[in-house]
Amino acid sequence: MNFVEELRWRGMIQDMTPGTEDQLKKEMTSAYLGIDPTADSLHIGHLVGVMMLRHFQRSGHKPIALIGGATGMIGDPSGKSQERVLIDEPLLRHNQECIKNQLAKFLDFDSDAPNAAELVNNYDWMKDFTFLDFIRNIGKLITVNYMMSKDSVKRRFTGENGADGMSFTEFSYQLLQGYDFLYLNEHKNCKLQLGGADQWGNITTGTAMIHKVSGAEAYALTCPLITKADGKKFGKTESGNVWLDRKRTSPYKFYQFWLNVSDDDAEKYIKIFTSLSKEEIEGLVKQQAEAPHLRPLQKKLAEEITVMVHSREDYEAAVEASNILFGNATADSLKKLDEETLLSVFEGVPQFEISKADVEAGAKASDLFAGENNIFASKGEMRKLVQGGGVSMNKEKMATSDLALDSSMLLNGKYIVMQKGKKNYFLVIAK
C-alpha cells in the first residue's frame, strides 16, 4: 500500500514537503505524530491523526506516537487565542497510560515486526534539560524572525480573533516541538512528522533544525482540519467533546454520533475514519445515492468506528438499544440495558418520579401514572387507552390499567419505561 496515494484518495493531505513520497517509496520510514495529554482520553478530534498513523503502519512503515508530556505542560498556541491551564507530572503520566491503551486499538505496539509502533514521551528527554543548556544549544538554531513569521504566532501578536497576546512560555513551544523532531531524528532515525494543518509551522521548524544541525533528510505531511458540511467544528456536540473513553461518552452515544451525521459528512468521514477500501466505499456511496433513506453510509461508518474504538459486542448492544426507540425492540432488549445506556436512550423524554415504597407495596399502575401533571390526565383516559392497546410498560402491552406493580418491574432496580401510542415515551424513576 502506498501511504501518500492512500491518504490522497481519502482526502487526508493538506501540505507535504517535496521529496516525502520518494522517501517513503525508498525504504521503511519512521514517522511521528504528537498527541496532547491534557486529558485521560482521546476524543474524536484526535482520530484523524491516529488514522494517519494506522494507515502509515498498514503501508509497512513505522509509526511513533509521541505523548507531549513536556509540551503539554506549556500548551500549544496553534489555533488558540488564550493560554492553556498547565497540568502537573503525575496527571500527565496517568493520562499517558490511558491514551496508550486507546491507541493500542488502532496500532500494533506488541509484535516483533520491524514496523511495530512505539510510544514515546518528550518529558523523558526534556526533564533533565536545564534552561541554560536549552537556550545555548537549541535556542541558537532558529531566529526570532523565523519564529515570528509563523501564522500561529502572528495571529496572537496582532490580536486577531480576540487573541490576548502570547507569553514567552507559549512562544517557546515552537522550539520544543522542533527539538522533538531533532531528537527523534537523531535517536530513532525518524524522518517524517505527521500532524494537522494547524501544525505546519511547528513541524517545519523541526525540519529546519534538523537540516541546520546535521543536514539529514526530514519531511513533513499534514492533513486538513476536519469540519462539518455546515462549516462548524467537527467532533463537538451540545454536551461537549465525543470521547473514546466509555466513561466519558457511552458506546451508545458514540455510535449515535456517527449514525446521525449528514449524507455529505458521511461520505467524507467514511474515507477518513475507517480502513475500508476504495472499492467498498464507492459501493456504499452508490447504495446511498440509490436509497438515501436506508443510510448505508452512516450505518457502515458507525459500525466500523464503534467496533474499532469499543468492540463488536458494544456495537451490537448500541444497535439493539437504538431499536428500542426506533424499531421493534422487545422487553428483553430493554431489560438488558445497563443504567448508563438506558439513560442515554431516553435522554430528553419526559421524566416522572414515583415512590419506590409504593411499587414494593403493590400499588396500582393507575394510581401512580394517572392524574393532574402525570403521564395520563386521568384514570379514565388511561383505562381507555389501555383497552385500545395503546399503552406499554417496559415494552409489553398493558392489559389493565389496574395492574399491581412490584419491584421486579423496575429496570436496574429503579426505572419503568412507559409508552403512550407509538412515539410518546416516559421515563419513570422510583425513588
CSV table of C-alpha atoms in Angstrom, one decimal:
chain,number,residue,atom,x,y,z
A,1,MET,CA,0.0,0.0,0.0
A,2,ASN,CA,1.3,3.4,-1.0
A,3,PHE,CA,0.8,5.7,2.0
A,4,VAL,CA,0.6,9.0,0.1
A,5,GLU,CA,-1.7,7.6,-2.5
A,6,GLU,CA,-3.9,6.1,0.2
A,7,LEU,CA,-4.2,9.4,2.0
A,8,ARG,CA,-4.7,11.3,-1.2
A,9,TRP,CA,-7.9,9.4,-2.2
A,10,ARG,CA,-9.1,9.6,1.3
A,11,GLY,CA,-8.8,13.5,1.2
A,12,MET,CA,-6.3,13.4,4.1
A,13,ILE,CA,-3.4,15.5,2.6
A,14,GLN,CA,-3.2,19.3,3.1
A,15,ASP,CA,0.6,20.1,2.8
A,16,MET,CA,3.6,17.9,2.1
A,17,THR,CA,7.3,18.8,1.8
A,18,PRO,CA,9.0,17.9,-1.5
A,19,GLY,CA,10.6,14.5,-1.6
A,20,THR,CA,8.3,13.0,1.0
A,21,GLU,CA,6.7,10.5,-1.4
A,22,ASP,CA,10.1,9.5,-2.8
A,23,GLN,CA,11.4,8.8,0.7
A,24,LEU,CA,8.5,6.5,1.5
A,25,LYS,CA,9.0,4.6,-1.7
A,26,LYS,CA,12.7,4.2,-1.0
A,27,GLU,CA,12.6,2.4,2.4
A,28,MET,CA,10.6,1.6,5.6
A,29,THR,CA,10.5,5.0,7.2
A,30,SER,CA,9.7,6.1,10.8
A,31,ALA,CA,7.2,8.9,11.3
A,32,TYR,CA,5.8,10.5,14.5
A,33,LEU,CA,2.7,12.3,15.4
A,34,GLY,CA,2.3,14.3,18.7
A,35,ILE,CA,-0.7,13.9,21.0
A,36,ASP,CA,-1.5,16.4,23.7
A,37,PRO,CA,-2.0,14.5,27.0
A,38,THR,CA,-4.2,17.1,28.8
A,39,ALA,CA,-7.0,14.6,29.3
A,40,ASP,CA,-7.1,10.9,30.2
A,41,SER,CA,-8.9,10.1,27.0
A,42,LEU,CA,-8.6,10.9,23.3
A,43,HIS,CA,-11.6,12.5,21.7
A,44,ILE,CA,-12.7,12.1,18.0
A,45,GLY,CA,-10.8,15.2,17.1
A,46,HIS,CA,-7.6,13.2,17.7
A,47,LEU,CA,-8.8,10.4,15.4
A,48,VAL,CA,-7.7,12.0,12.1
A,49,GLY,CA,-4.0,11.9,13.3
A,50,VAL,CA,-4.4,8.4,14.8
A,51,MET,CA,-5.8,7.1,11.5
A,52,MET,CA,-2.8,8.7,9.7
A,53,LEU,CA,-0.6,6.6,11.9
A,54,ARG,CA,-2.7,3.5,11.3
A,55,HIS,CA,-2.5,3.9,7.5
A,56,PHE,CA,1.2,4.6,7.9
A,57,GLN,CA,1.7,1.2,9.7
A,58,ARG,CA,-0.5,-0.6,7.2
A,59,SER,CA,1.7,0.8,4.4
A,60,GLY,CA,4.7,-1.0,6.0
A,61,HIS,CA,6.2,2.0,7.8
A,62,LYS,CA,6.9,2.5,11.5
A,63,PRO,CA,4.6,4.9,13.5
A,64,ILE,CA,5.8,6.7,16.6
A,65,ALA,CA,3.1,8.2,18.8
A,66,LEU,CA,4.6,11.0,20.9
A,67,ILE,CA,2.9,11.9,24.1
A,68,GLY,CA,3.6,15.6,24.7
A,69,GLY,CA,4.4,15.3,28.4
A,70,ALA,CA,6.8,18.3,28.3
A,71,THR,CA,5.0,20.3,25.7
A,72,GLY,CA,1.7,19.5,27.4
A,73,MET,CA,2.9,21.4,30.4
A,74,ILE,CA,3.1,24.5,28.3
A,75,GLY,CA,0.2,24.3,25.8
A,76,ASP,CA,0.4,24.6,22.0
A,77,PRO,CA,-0.6,28.1,20.9
A,78,SER,CA,-1.7,26.9,17.5
A,79,GLY,CA,-5.3,27.8,16.8
A,80,LYS,CA,-5.7,29.1,20.4
A,81,SER,CA,-6.4,32.7,21.4
A,82,GLN,CA,-5.9,32.2,25.1
A,83,GLU,CA,-3.2,30.5,27.1
A,84,ARG,CA,-3.9,27.0,28.4
A,85,VAL,CA,-4.1,25.9,32.0
A,86,LEU,CA,-1.0,24.0,32.9
A,87,ILE,CA,-1.1,20.5,34.4
A,88,ASP,CA,1.4,18.5,36.6
A,89,GLU,CA,3.5,15.4,36.0
A,90,PRO,CA,1.5,12.8,38.0
A,91,LEU,CA,-1.6,13.7,36.0
A,92,LEU,CA,0.4,13.6,32.7
A,93,ARG,CA,1.7,10.1,33.5
A,94,HIS,CA,-1.8,8.9,34.3
A,95,ASN,CA,-3.1,10.4,31.0
A,96,GLN,CA,-0.3,8.8,29.0
A,97,GLU,CA,-1.2,5.3,30.2
A,98,CYS,CA,-4.9,5.8,29.4
A,99,ILE,CA,-4.0,7.2,25.9
A,100,LYS,CA,-1.7,4.3,25.1
A,101,ASN,CA,-4.5,1.8,25.9
A,102,GLN,CA,-6.7,3.6,23.4
A,103,LEU,CA,-4.0,3.8,20.7
A,104,ALA,CA,-3.5,0.0,21.0
A,105,LYS,CA,-6.9,-0.5,19.4
A,106,PHE,CA,-5.5,1.2,16.3
A,107,LEU,CA,-1.8,0.4,16.2
A,108,ASP,CA,0.3,-2.7,16.7
A,109,PHE,CA,2.7,-2.0,19.6
A,110,ASP,CA,3.3,-5.6,20.7
A,111,SER,CA,4.5,-7.6,17.7
A,112,ASP,CA,8.1,-8.3,16.8
A,113,ALA,CA,7.6,-6.8,13.3
A,114,PRO,CA,10.2,-4.2,12.3
A,115,ASN,CA,7.5,-1.6,11.9
A,116,ALA,CA,5.8,-2.2,15.3
A,117,ALA,CA,4.5,1.1,16.7
A,118,GLU,CA,6.3,2.9,19.6
A,119,LEU,CA,5.1,5.2,22.2
A,120,VAL,CA,7.4,7.9,23.5
A,121,ASN,CA,7.0,10.9,25.9
A,122,ASN,CA,9.0,14.1,25.2
A,123,TYR,CA,9.1,14.7,29.0
A,124,ASP,CA,11.7,11.8,29.2
A,125,TRP,CA,14.3,13.8,27.2
A,126,MET,CA,13.3,17.3,28.3
A,127,LYS,CA,13.1,16.8,32.1
A,128,ASP,CA,16.9,16.9,32.6
A,129,PHE,CA,17.5,19.7,30.1
A,130,THR,CA,18.5,22.9,32.0
A,131,PHE,CA,17.2,26.2,30.8
A,132,LEU,CA,20.7,27.4,30.1
A,133,ASP,CA,21.6,24.3,28.1
A,134,PHE,CA,18.4,24.6,26.1
A,135,ILE,CA,18.8,28.3,25.3
A,136,ARG,CA,22.5,27.8,24.4
A,137,ASN,CA,22.2,24.6,22.3
A,138,ILE,CA,18.7,24.8,20.8
A,139,GLY,CA,17.7,28.4,21.0
A,140,LYS,CA,20.5,29.4,18.7
A,141,LEU,CA,19.3,27.1,15.9
A,142,ILE,CA,16.2,29.2,15.0
A,143,THR,CA,16.0,33.0,14.7
A,144,VAL,CA,13.2,35.0,16.3
A,145,ASN,CA,12.4,36.4,12.8
A,146,TYR,CA,11.7,32.9,11.7
A,147,MET,CA,9.6,32.1,14.7
A,148,MET,CA,7.6,35.3,14.3
A,149,SER,CA,6.8,34.5,10.7
A,150,LYS,CA,4.6,31.5,11.7
A,151,ASP,CA,0.9,32.2,11.3
A,152,SER,CA,0.0,30.8,14.8
A,153,VAL,CA,2.4,33.3,16.4
A,154,LYS,CA,1.5,36.3,14.1
A,155,ARG,CA,-2.3,35.9,14.9
A,156,ARG,CA,-1.6,36.1,18.7
A,157,PHE,CA,0.7,39.1,18.4
A,158,THR,CA,-1.7,41.0,16.2
A,159,GLY,CA,-4.7,40.3,18.5
A,160,GLU,CA,-6.6,38.5,15.7
A,161,ASN,CA,-9.9,36.8,16.8
A,162,GLY,CA,-9.7,38.3,20.3
A,163,ALA,CA,-6.2,36.8,20.9
A,164,ASP,CA,-4.7,38.2,24.1
A,165,GLY,CA,-1.0,38.2,23.3
A,166,MET,CA,1.5,35.4,23.9
A,167,SER,CA,3.7,34.6,26.9
A,168,PHE,CA,7.3,33.6,26.5
A,169,THR,CA,6.2,30.2,27.7
A,170,GLU,CA,4.0,29.7,24.7
A,171,PHE,CA,6.4,31.4,22.3
A,172,SER,CA,9.0,28.7,23.3
A,173,TYR,CA,6.6,25.9,22.3
A,174,GLN,CA,7.8,26.0,18.7
A,175,LEU,CA,11.4,25.4,19.8
A,176,LEU,CA,10.3,22.5,22.0
A,177,GLN,CA,8.3,20.8,19.2
A,178,GLY,CA,11.1,21.4,16.8
A,179,TYR,CA,13.6,19.8,19.2
A,180,ASP,CA,11.3,16.7,19.5
A,181,PHE,CA,11.7,16.1,15.8
A,182,LEU,CA,15.5,16.7,16.0
A,183,TYR,CA,15.8,14.3,19.0
A,184,LEU,CA,13.7,11.6,17.3
A,185,ASN,CA,15.7,12.0,14.0
A,186,GLU,CA,19.0,11.5,15.9
A,187,HIS,CA,17.9,8.7,18.3
A,188,LYS,CA,15.1,6.9,16.3
A,189,ASN,CA,16.1,7.7,12.7
A,190,CYS,CA,12.6,9.4,12.4
A,191,LYS,CA,12.4,11.2,9.1
A,192,LEU,CA,8.8,12.4,8.9
A,193,GLN,CA,6.4,14.3,11.2
A,194,LEU,CA,2.7,14.0,10.7
A,195,GLY,CA,0.0,16.4,12.0
A,196,GLY,CA,-3.0,18.6,11.4
A,197,ALA,CA,-2.8,21.6,9.1
A,198,ASP,CA,-2.5,23.9,12.1
A,199,GLN,CA,0.8,22.2,13.0
A,200,TRP,CA,2.6,23.0,9.7
A,201,GLY,CA,4.5,25.9,11.3
A,202,ASN,CA,5.7,23.9,14.3
A,203,ILE,CA,6.6,20.8,12.1
A,204,THR,CA,8.7,22.8,9.6
A,205,THR,CA,10.6,24.4,12.5
A,206,GLY,CA,11.7,20.8,13.2
A,207,THR,CA,12.8,20.1,9.7
A,208,ALA,CA,14.7,23.4,9.7
A,209,MET,CA,16.5,22.4,12.9
A,210,ILE,CA,17.5,19.0,11.5
A,211,HIS,CA,18.8,20.5,8.3
A,212,LYS,CA,20.9,23.0,10.3
A,213,VAL,CA,22.3,20.5,12.8
A,214,SER,CA,23.1,17.5,10.6
A,215,GLY,CA,21.9,18.2,7.1
A,216,ALA,CA,19.8,14.9,7.4
A,217,GLU,CA,16.6,14.3,5.4
A,218,ALA,CA,13.5,15.4,7.2
A,219,TYR,CA,9.9,15.7,5.9
A,220,ALA,CA,6.5,17.0,6.9
A,221,LEU,CA,3.0,16.0,6.0
A,222,THR,CA,-0.3,17.5,7.3
A,223,CYS,CA,-3.9,16.6,6.9
A,224,PRO,CA,-6.7,19.2,6.5
A,225,LEU,CA,-8.6,20.2,9.7
A,226,ILE,CA,-11.9,18.4,9.6
A,227,THR,CA,-15.1,20.4,9.5
A,228,LYS,CA,-18.8,19.5,9.1
A,229,ALA,CA,-20.7,20.2,5.9
A,230,ASP,CA,-22.2,23.3,7.5
A,231,GLY,CA,-18.8,24.7,8.3
A,232,LYS,CA,-19.0,24.1,12.0
A,233,LYS,CA,-16.2,22.4,14.0
A,234,PHE,CA,-16.1,18.7,13.8
A,235,GLY,CA,-16.4,16.5,16.9
A,236,LYS,CA,-18.3,18.9,19.2
A,237,THR,CA,-21.9,18.3,20.4
A,238,GLU,CA,-24.1,20.4,22.6
A,239,SER,CA,-22.8,18.4,25.6
A,240,GLY,CA,-19.1,18.9,24.5
A,241,ASN,CA,-16.5,16.5,23.0
A,242,VAL,CA,-17.2,13.0,21.8
A,243,TRP,CA,-14.7,10.9,23.8
A,244,LEU,CA,-13.2,7.5,23.1
A,245,ASP,CA,-13.4,6.6,26.9
A,246,ARG,CA,-16.8,4.9,27.5
A,247,LYS,CA,-16.9,6.6,31.0
A,248,ARG,CA,-17.0,10.0,29.2
A,249,THR,CA,-19.1,9.1,26.2
A,250,SER,CA,-21.0,5.8,26.3
A,251,PRO,CA,-20.7,3.4,23.3
A,252,TYR,CA,-24.4,4.0,22.6
A,253,LYS,CA,-23.9,7.8,22.4
A,254,PHE,CA,-20.6,7.3,20.4
A,255,TYR,CA,-22.5,5.1,17.9
A,256,GLN,CA,-25.4,7.6,17.7
A,257,PHE,CA,-23.0,10.4,16.9
A,258,TRP,CA,-21.7,8.7,13.7
A,259,LEU,CA,-25.1,7.3,12.8
A,260,ASN,CA,-26.6,10.8,12.7
A,261,VAL,CA,-24.1,12.7,10.6
A,262,SER,CA,-25.3,14.2,7.3
A,263,ASP,CA,-25.1,12.4,4.0
A,264,ASP,CA,-22.3,14.7,2.8
A,265,ASP,CA,-20.3,14.3,6.0
A,266,ALA,CA,-20.8,10.5,6.0
A,267,GLU,CA,-19.2,10.3,2.5
A,268,LYS,CA,-16.2,12.3,3.7
A,269,TYR,CA,-15.9,10.7,7.2
A,270,ILE,CA,-16.0,7.1,6.0
A,271,LYS,CA,-12.9,7.7,4.0
A,272,ILE,CA,-11.1,9.3,6.9
A,273,PHE,CA,-12.2,7.3,9.9
A,274,THR,CA,-12.3,3.7,8.6
A,275,SER,CA,-9.8,1.4,6.9
A,276,LEU,CA,-12.4,0.3,4.3
A,277,SER,CA,-11.0,0.0,0.7
A,278,LYS,CA,-11.8,2.5,-2.0
A,279,GLU,CA,-13.9,-0.1,-3.8
A,280,GLU,CA,-16.0,-0.8,-0.7
A,281,ILE,CA,-16.6,2.9,-0.1
A,282,GLU,CA,-17.5,3.5,-3.7
A,283,GLY,CA,-20.1,0.7,-3.4
A,284,LEU,CA,-21.6,2.3,-0.3
A,285,VAL,CA,-21.7,5.7,-2.0
A,286,LYS,CA,-23.6,4.1,-4.9
A,287,GLN,CA,-26.1,2.4,-2.5
A,288,GLN,CA,-26.6,5.7,-0.7
A,289,ALA,CA,-27.4,7.5,-4.0
A,290,GLU,CA,-29.9,4.8,-4.9
A,291,ALA,CA,-31.6,4.6,-1.4
A,292,PRO,CA,-30.6,7.5,0.8
A,293,HIS,CA,-33.4,6.8,3.3
A,294,LEU,CA,-31.6,3.5,4.2
A,295,ARG,CA,-28.5,5.4,5.2
A,296,PRO,CA,-26.0,2.7,4.3
A,297,LEU,CA,-23.0,5.1,4.6
A,298,GLN,CA,-23.9,6.2,8.1
A,299,LYS,CA,-24.7,2.7,9.2
A,300,LYS,CA,-21.4,1.3,8.0
A,301,LEU,CA,-19.4,4.3,9.3
A,302,ALA,CA,-21.0,3.9,12.8
A,303,GLU,CA,-20.3,0.1,12.7
A,304,GLU,CA,-16.7,0.3,11.7
A,305,ILE,CA,-15.7,3.0,14.1
A,306,THR,CA,-17.7,1.8,17.1
A,307,VAL,CA,-16.1,-1.7,16.7
A,308,MET,CA,-12.6,-0.2,16.3
A,309,VAL,CA,-12.9,2.1,19.3
A,310,HIS,CA,-15.0,-0.2,21.6
A,311,SER,CA,-15.9,-3.7,20.5
A,312,ARG,CA,-18.3,-5.8,18.3
A,313,GLU,CA,-20.4,-6.5,21.4
A,314,ASP,CA,-20.7,-2.8,22.2
A,315,TYR,CA,-21.7,-2.1,18.6
A,316,GLU,CA,-24.4,-4.8,18.7
A,317,ALA,CA,-25.7,-3.5,22.1
A,318,ALA,CA,-25.8,0.0,20.7
A,319,VAL,CA,-27.8,-1.1,17.6
A,320,GLU,CA,-30.2,-3.0,19.9
A,321,ALA,CA,-30.6,0.0,22.1
A,322,SER,CA,-31.3,2.2,19.1
A,323,ASN,CA,-34.1,-0.2,18.1
A,324,ILE,CA,-35.9,0.5,21.4
A,325,LEU,CA,-36.9,3.9,20.3
A,326,PHE,CA,-36.9,3.5,16.6
A,327,GLY,CA,-37.6,-0.2,15.9
A,328,ASN,CA,-39.4,-3.3,17.1
A,329,ALA,CA,-37.4,-4.0,20.2
A,330,THR,CA,-38.6,-6.5,22.8
A,331,ALA,CA,-39.0,-6.3,26.6
A,332,ASP,CA,-35.8,-8.5,26.8
A,333,SER,CA,-33.8,-5.9,24.9
A,334,LEU,CA,-34.9,-3.2,27.4
A,335,LYS,CA,-34.0,-5.4,30.4
A,336,LYS,CA,-30.5,-6.0,29.0
A,337,LEU,CA,-29.6,-2.3,29.0
A,338,ASP,CA,-27.3,-1.1,31.7
A,339,GLU,CA,-28.3,2.1,33.6
A,340,GLU,CA,-26.0,4.4,31.6
A,341,THR,CA,-27.3,3.2,28.2
A,342,LEU,CA,-30.9,3.3,29.4
A,343,LEU,CA,-30.5,6.9,30.4
A,344,SER,CA,-28.7,7.7,27.1
A,345,VAL,CA,-31.5,6.1,25.1
A,346,PHE,CA,-34.2,8.0,26.9
A,347,GLU,CA,-32.4,11.3,27.3
A,348,GLY,CA,-34.8,14.1,26.7
A,349,VAL,CA,-38.0,12.2,27.2
A,350,PRO,CA,-40.4,13.4,29.9
A,351,GLN,CA,-39.5,12.0,33.4
A,352,PHE,CA,-41.7,11.4,36.3
A,353,GLU,CA,-40.9,10.3,39.9
A,354,ILE,CA,-42.9,7.8,41.9
A,355,SER,CA,-42.4,6.3,45.4
A,356,LYS,CA,-40.3,3.1,45.4
A,357,ALA,CA,-42.1,2.1,48.5
A,358,ASP,CA,-45.5,2.3,46.7
A,359,VAL,CA,-44.1,0.0,44.0
A,360,GLU,CA,-42.9,-2.5,46.5
A,361,ALA,CA,-46.3,-2.3,48.3
A,362,GLY,CA,-48.1,-3.4,45.1
A,363,ALA,CA,-49.8,0.0,44.2
A,364,LYS,CA,-51.9,0.0,41.0
A,365,ALA,CA,-50.5,1.5,37.9
A,366,SER,CA,-53.4,3.8,37.5
A,367,ASP,CA,-52.8,5.3,41.0
A,368,LEU,CA,-49.2,6.1,40.1
A,369,PHE,CA,-49.4,7.1,36.5
A,370,ALA,CA,-52.7,8.9,36.2
A,371,GLY,CA,-53.8,12.3,37.5
A,372,GLU,CA,-53.0,16.0,37.1
A,373,ASN,CA,-49.5,16.7,35.7
A,374,ASN,CA,-48.9,13.0,35.2
A,375,ILE,CA,-48.4,10.7,32.2
A,376,PHE,CA,-52.2,10.3,31.8
A,377,ALA,CA,-54.5,13.2,32.6
A,378,SER,CA,-57.0,10.9,34.4
A,379,LYS,CA,-57.6,7.3,35.3
A,380,GLY,CA,-60.4,7.3,32.7
A,381,GLU,CA,-58.0,8.4,29.9
A,382,MET,CA,-55.5,5.7,31.0
A,383,ARG,CA,-58.2,3.0,31.1
A,384,LYS,CA,-59.5,3.9,27.7
A,385,LEU,CA,-56.0,3.9,26.1
A,386,VAL,CA,-55.1,0.6,27.7
A,387,GLN,CA,-58.3,-1.0,26.5
A,388,GLY,CA,-57.4,0.2,23.0
A,389,GLY,CA,-54.0,-1.4,23.2
A,390,GLY,CA,-52.2,1.9,23.2
A,391,VAL,CA,-50.2,1.7,26.4
A,392,SER,CA,-47.0,-0.3,27.0
A,393,MET,CA,-44.9,-0.7,30.1
A,394,ASN,CA,-41.3,-1.8,29.6
A,395,LYS,CA,-42.2,-2.7,26.0
A,396,GLU,CA,-45.0,-5.0,27.0
A,397,LYS,CA,-48.7,-4.1,26.2
A,398,MET,CA,-50.7,-3.4,29.4
A,399,ALA,CA,-53.9,-5.5,29.7
A,400,THR,CA,-55.4,-3.5,32.5
A,401,SER,CA,-54.7,0.0,34.0
A,402,ASP,CA,-55.2,-1.5,37.5
A,403,LEU,CA,-52.1,-3.7,37.2
A,404,ALA,CA,-50.5,-4.2,40.5
A,405,LEU,CA,-46.8,-3.2,40.4
A,406,ASP,CA,-43.9,-4.9,42.1
A,407,SER,CA,-40.2,-4.4,42.4
A,408,SER,CA,-39.4,-7.0,39.7
A,409,MET,CA,-40.8,-4.5,37.1
A,410,LEU,CA,-38.1,-1.9,37.9
A,411,LEU,CA,-35.3,-1.8,35.3
A,412,ASN,CA,-31.9,-1.5,37.0
A,413,GLY,CA,-33.9,-1.5,40.3
A,414,LYS,CA,-35.3,2.0,39.8
A,415,TYR,CA,-36.8,2.7,36.3
A,416,ILE,CA,-40.0,2.0,34.4
A,417,VAL,CA,-40.4,2.9,30.7
A,418,MET,CA,-44.0,3.9,29.8
A,419,GLN,CA,-45.1,4.3,26.2
A,420,LYS,CA,-48.3,6.0,25.2
A,421,GLY,CA,-49.1,5.4,21.5
A,422,LYS,CA,-46.2,4.7,19.1
A,423,LYS,CA,-43.9,7.6,19.8
A,424,ASN,CA,-44.6,9.0,23.3
A,425,TYR,CA,-42.1,7.7,25.8
A,426,PHE,CA,-41.9,8.5,29.5
A,427,LEU,CA,-39.2,7.5,31.9
A,428,VAL,CA,-40.5,6.8,35.4
A,429,ILE,CA,-38.0,6.9,38.3
A,430,ALA,CA,-38.8,5.1,41.5
A,431,LYS,CA,-37.2,6.8,44.5
